[in-house]
Amino acid sequence: MTPSHVPGPVALGDLLGLPGVDARLAGAPAEGVRIIDVTHDSRQAGPGVLFACRPGGRADGHDFAPTAVAAGTPALLVERVIDLDVPQVIVPSVARVLGPIAAHVHADPSGHLKLLGITGTNGKTTTGYLLESVLAAGGHVTGLIGTVETLIAGKATEGIRTTPEASDLQRLLRRMVDAGVTAAAMEVSSHGLALARVSGTRFTAAAFTNLSRDHLDFHPDLEAYEAAKASLFTPGFADLGVVNVDDPTGRKISRQAAAAGLRVVRVSGRGHADAEVHARDITLGPTRSAFTALVRGRPFAVTIHLPGSFNVDNALLALATAEAAGIDPEAAVDGLADVTGVPGRMERIDEGQPFTVLVDYAHTPDSVASILQAARPLTRGRIIIVIGCGGERDRGKRRLMGRQAVALAELAIFTNDNPRGEDPAAILEAVVSGARWVAGARWTVEEDRRAAIGLALDQAEPGDVVVIAGKGHETYQEVGDQRLPFDDRAVARALLTGTNPVAGVTPAGGAR
Ligand SMILES: Nc1ncnc2c1ncn2[C@@H]1O[C@H](COP(=O)(O)OP(=O)(O)O)[C@@H](O)[C@H]1O
Ligand SMILES: [Mg+2]
């Protein structure tokens, strides 16, 4: 761990001695230079703010150094000397040291609260909400860092991305500590791990949900993706690992983590003999589920108001993680029961229509299968799914998603997700190629997402379930290089009520 100090300016020279920071100084003398913040974004640069020049995929931060210096930045963090008259800290990789340096500048905020990290392919956001509620029930002032929003003591702050950049993350954690937050739940994406965004962060516990195909556009292969997730489960990051051992990768991670000297709590909803925390007597209902959580043999009756067997897994993991982090399981049970929904996750749209409409974020083959299985008990009739795949992302998952959709729903309406710079017709062709494999499959292609949702709602008969998948809480659609206002929930509501002809445009500029 980096040595802690009280919050306040740090001498630039102190940054050179931090563990894991292999640095030397160049440029103007560093004497007397004090740092109060760190940024990689030249728009945030100014007096007291160290500007980190990070080479990125699209732009090289070194090119923005003159702008930062003009804005008053007193020093630079660089990979090569720049011809500017300010002190420069030179390191082999800015990305690698940004976390530890920002953590030091902000006086190691993660060491001053209980921080519970959640990683895995699916379930991070949901488990994050469950954990936050559990922490609150356990008497904590809470924080949440996740895909949908970032909460500081219950108040929403602008959510940047699932796992913020290292310098933004340390500043955010400092804000949390200063606001009196005592415990926080945080989604940790594989990108965040691979790009060292969480370096310099200390987790009280790290939780693993599951691993399946996703993000193969970013990681070279499934092994690299797995390795990124597994890296969180090391003593350098976490005091403790909480791992779903129903998942094969989870079993591997739990063995590796234990071998690396990390204390591991194993969690199983499917009777895995070695687990310390189990779920028994699971009853799944259309809107709520109940089960008995066995924590090292101690039984706790749990009710959750989220449908789907995967949410039993998420709740069990949240309970085990909270318990391991010192929350009384009795309080945890109350916290789990308090969560009545997660934005864009199996979110019900009810305008009094005689069928069920669910908006869900499922955008991997596995999560499409999970939600369709969860939707099945909700109907004696049919499931109609509206689904597409994002452009400029993992291409291999498209046909798999097409296949799952028609295999598990009576009718699929294939449509645009966020096509981005790709030809929507080509994306849809890949989706359809998977559907063709399934005997008796029924599907239609309608590129326009609003029209596709309209088609699904028109086709629905009393008792059916319409699942609108892929975009969940998103309030935009990325087409070409534009971000257009589009919200599946608003569109569905407008179509059901026939009220808003410009459906898809969410009031108040797209923020809900
Ligand atoms: N434990 C789970 N296993 C499989 N699928 C899940 C699980 N939890 C949630 N899902 C599905 O995956 C989608 C994404 O869930 P979310 O909680 O947002 O996870 P993440 O943040 O990891 O993307 C949900 O909409 C749901 O369909
Ligand atoms: Mg998420």
Coordinates of C-alpha atoms in Angstrom, one line a residue, residues 72-249:
G72 CA -2.0 26.6 -15.2
T73 CA -0.9 23.0 -14.7
P74 CA 2.2 23.1 -12.5
A75 CA 3.7 19.8 -13.7
L76 CA 3.3 16.9 -16.1
L77 CA 3.4 13.1 -15.9
V78 CA 4.9 11.9 -19.1
E79 CA 6.5 9.0 -21.0
R80 CA 8.9 11.3 -22.9
V81 CA 10.2 14.8 -22.2
I82 CA 8.2 17.6 -23.7
D83 CA 9.7 20.9 -24.7
L84 CA 7.8 22.9 -22.0
D85 CA 9.2 24.8 -19.0
V86 CA 7.5 22.8 -16.2
P87 CA 8.7 20.0 -14.1
Q88 CA 8.0 16.6 -15.7
V89 CA 7.8 13.2 -14.0
I90 CA 8.9 10.6 -16.5
V91 CA 7.7 7.0 -16.2
P92 CA 7.6 4.0 -18.6
S93 CA 3.8 3.8 -18.6
V94 CA 1.6 6.7 -17.5
A95 CA -1.5 4.4 -17.5
R96 CA 0.2 2.0 -15.0
V97 CA 1.1 4.7 -12.5
L98 CA -1.9 7.0 -12.8
G99 CA -3.9 5.0 -10.2
P100 CA -1.2 4.8 -7.5
I101 CA -0.2 8.5 -8.0
A102 CA -3.8 9.8 -7.9
A103 CA -4.5 7.6 -4.9
H104 CA -1.6 9.2 -3.1
V105 CA -2.6 12.7 -4.1
H106 CA -6.1 12.0 -2.7
A107 CA -4.7 10.4 0.5
D108 CA -5.7 6.8 -0.3
P109 CA -9.4 7.2 -0.2
S110 CA -10.1 3.5 -0.7
G111 CA -8.3 2.8 2.5
H112 CA -10.8 4.9 4.4
L113 CA -14.0 3.1 3.5
K114 CA -15.2 -0.4 2.9
L115 CA -15.0 -0.9 -0.8
L116 CA -16.7 -3.9 -2.3
G117 CA -15.8 -4.6 -6.0
I118 CA -17.9 -6.7 -8.3
T119 CA -16.6 -8.3 -11.5
G120 CA -17.8 -10.8 -14.0
T121 CA -19.6 -10.8 -17.4
N122 CA -23.2 -10.4 -16.1
G123 CA -24.8 -9.3 -12.9
K124 CA -22.4 -6.6 -11.8
T125 CA -24.8 -3.7 -11.9
T126 CA -27.6 -5.7 -10.3
T127 CA -25.3 -7.0 -7.6
G128 CA -24.0 -3.5 -7.0
Y129 CA -27.6 -2.2 -6.3
L130 CA -28.2 -5.2 -4.0
L131 CA -25.0 -4.6 -2.2
E132 CA -25.6 -0.9 -1.8
S133 CA -29.0 -1.6 -0.2
V134 CA -27.5 -4.2 2.1
L135 CA -24.7 -1.8 3.2
A136 CA -27.4 0.8 4.0
A137 CA -29.4 -1.8 6.0
G138 CA -26.2 -2.5 7.9
G139 CA -26.0 1.1 9.0
H140 CA -23.5 2.5 6.5
V141 CA -23.6 5.7 4.6
T142 CA -23.2 4.3 1.2
G143 CA -21.7 4.8 -2.2
L144 CA -22.3 3.1 -5.6
I145 CA -20.2 3.2 -8.7
G146 CA -21.9 1.5 -11.7
T147 CA -23.1 1.5 -15.2
V148 CA -26.4 3.2 -14.6
E149 CA -25.4 5.8 -12.0
T150 CA -22.9 6.8 -9.4
L151 CA -24.4 7.5 -6.0
I152 CA -22.7 9.4 -3.1
A153 CA -24.7 9.0 0.1
G154 CA -27.8 8.3 -1.9
K155 CA -27.4 11.3 -4.2
A156 CA -26.8 10.8 -7.9
T157 CA -23.7 12.3 -9.4
E158 CA -22.7 12.1 -13.1
G159 CA -21.9 8.5 -13.9
I160 CA -18.9 8.6 -16.2
R161 CA -18.6 4.9 -17.2
T162 CA -18.8 1.5 -15.6
T163 CA -15.3 1.8 -14.2
P164 CA -14.0 5.4 -14.3
E165 CA -10.5 6.3 -15.4
A166 CA -7.9 6.0 -12.6
S167 CA -7.6 9.7 -11.9
D168 CA -11.4 10.2 -11.9
L169 CA -11.9 7.1 -9.7
Q170 CA -9.5 8.3 -7.0
R171 CA -11.1 11.8 -7.0
L172 CA -14.6 10.2 -6.8
L173 CA -13.5 8.0 -3.9
R174 CA -12.1 11.0 -2.1
R175 CA -15.4 12.8 -2.6
M176 CA -17.2 9.9 -1.1
V177 CA -15.0 9.7 2.0
D178 CA -15.3 13.5 2.4
A179 CA -19.1 13.2 2.2
G180 CA -19.1 10.7 5.0
V181 CA -19.5 7.5 2.9
T182 CA -18.4 4.5 5.0
A183 CA -19.0 1.7 2.5
A184 CA -19.4 1.5 -1.2
A185 CA -20.1 -1.0 -3.9
M186 CA -18.3 -0.7 -7.2
E187 CA -18.6 -2.5 -10.6
V188 CA -15.2 -3.4 -11.9
S189 CA -15.2 -4.1 -15.6
S190 CA -12.6 -6.2 -17.4
H191 CA -11.6 -3.0 -19.3
G192 CA -11.1 -1.3 -16.0
L193 CA -8.8 -4.0 -14.9
A194 CA -6.9 -4.5 -18.2
L195 CA -6.4 -0.7 -18.5
A196 CA -5.2 -0.4 -14.8
R197 CA -8.1 2.0 -13.9
V198 CA -8.4 0.4 -10.5
S199 CA -4.6 0.3 -9.8
G200 CA -4.0 2.0 -6.5
T201 CA -7.4 1.0 -5.2
R202 CA -7.8 -1.2 -2.2
F203 CA -10.9 -3.5 -2.0
T204 CA -12.2 -4.8 1.3
A205 CA -13.7 -7.6 -0.8
A206 CA -13.8 -8.5 -4.5
A207 CA -16.8 -10.5 -5.7
F208 CA -17.0 -12.6 -8.9
T209 CA -20.4 -13.3 -10.6
N210 CA -19.7 -15.4 -13.7
L211 CA -17.8 -15.4 -17.0
S212 CA -19.1 -16.0 -20.5
R213 CA -18.5 -14.6 -23.9
D214 CA -18.4 -10.8 -24.2
H215 CA -16.0 -8.0 -25.0
L216 CA -14.0 -10.2 -27.4
D217 CA -13.6 -7.0 -29.5
F218 CA -11.4 -5.7 -26.7
H219 CA -9.6 -8.6 -25.2
P220 CA -7.6 -10.8 -27.7
D221 CA -9.3 -14.0 -26.6
L222 CA -11.4 -15.5 -23.8
E223 CA -8.2 -16.4 -21.8
A224 CA -7.1 -12.8 -21.8
Y225 CA -10.6 -11.7 -20.7
E226 CA -10.5 -14.3 -17.9
A227 CA -7.1 -13.2 -16.8
A228 CA -8.3 -9.6 -16.6
K229 CA -11.1 -10.6 -14.3
A230 CA -8.9 -12.9 -12.3
S231 CA -6.3 -10.2 -11.6
L232 CA -8.7 -8.6 -9.1
F233 CA -8.5 -11.7 -6.9
T234 CA -5.0 -11.1 -5.6
P235 CA -3.7 -9.9 -2.3
G236 CA -2.4 -6.8 -4.0
F237 CA -6.0 -5.6 -4.7
A238 CA -8.3 -7.2 -2.2
D239 CA -8.4 -8.4 1.4
L240 CA -10.8 -11.1 0.5
G241 CA -12.4 -12.8 -2.5
V242 CA -16.1 -13.9 -2.8
V243 CA -16.6 -16.2 -5.7
N244 CA -19.5 -17.9 -7.4
V245 CA -18.2 -21.4 -7.7
D246 CA -21.2 -22.6 -9.8
D247 CA -19.3 -21.0 -12.6
P248 CA -16.3 -22.9 -14.0
T249 CA -14.2 -19.8 -14.2

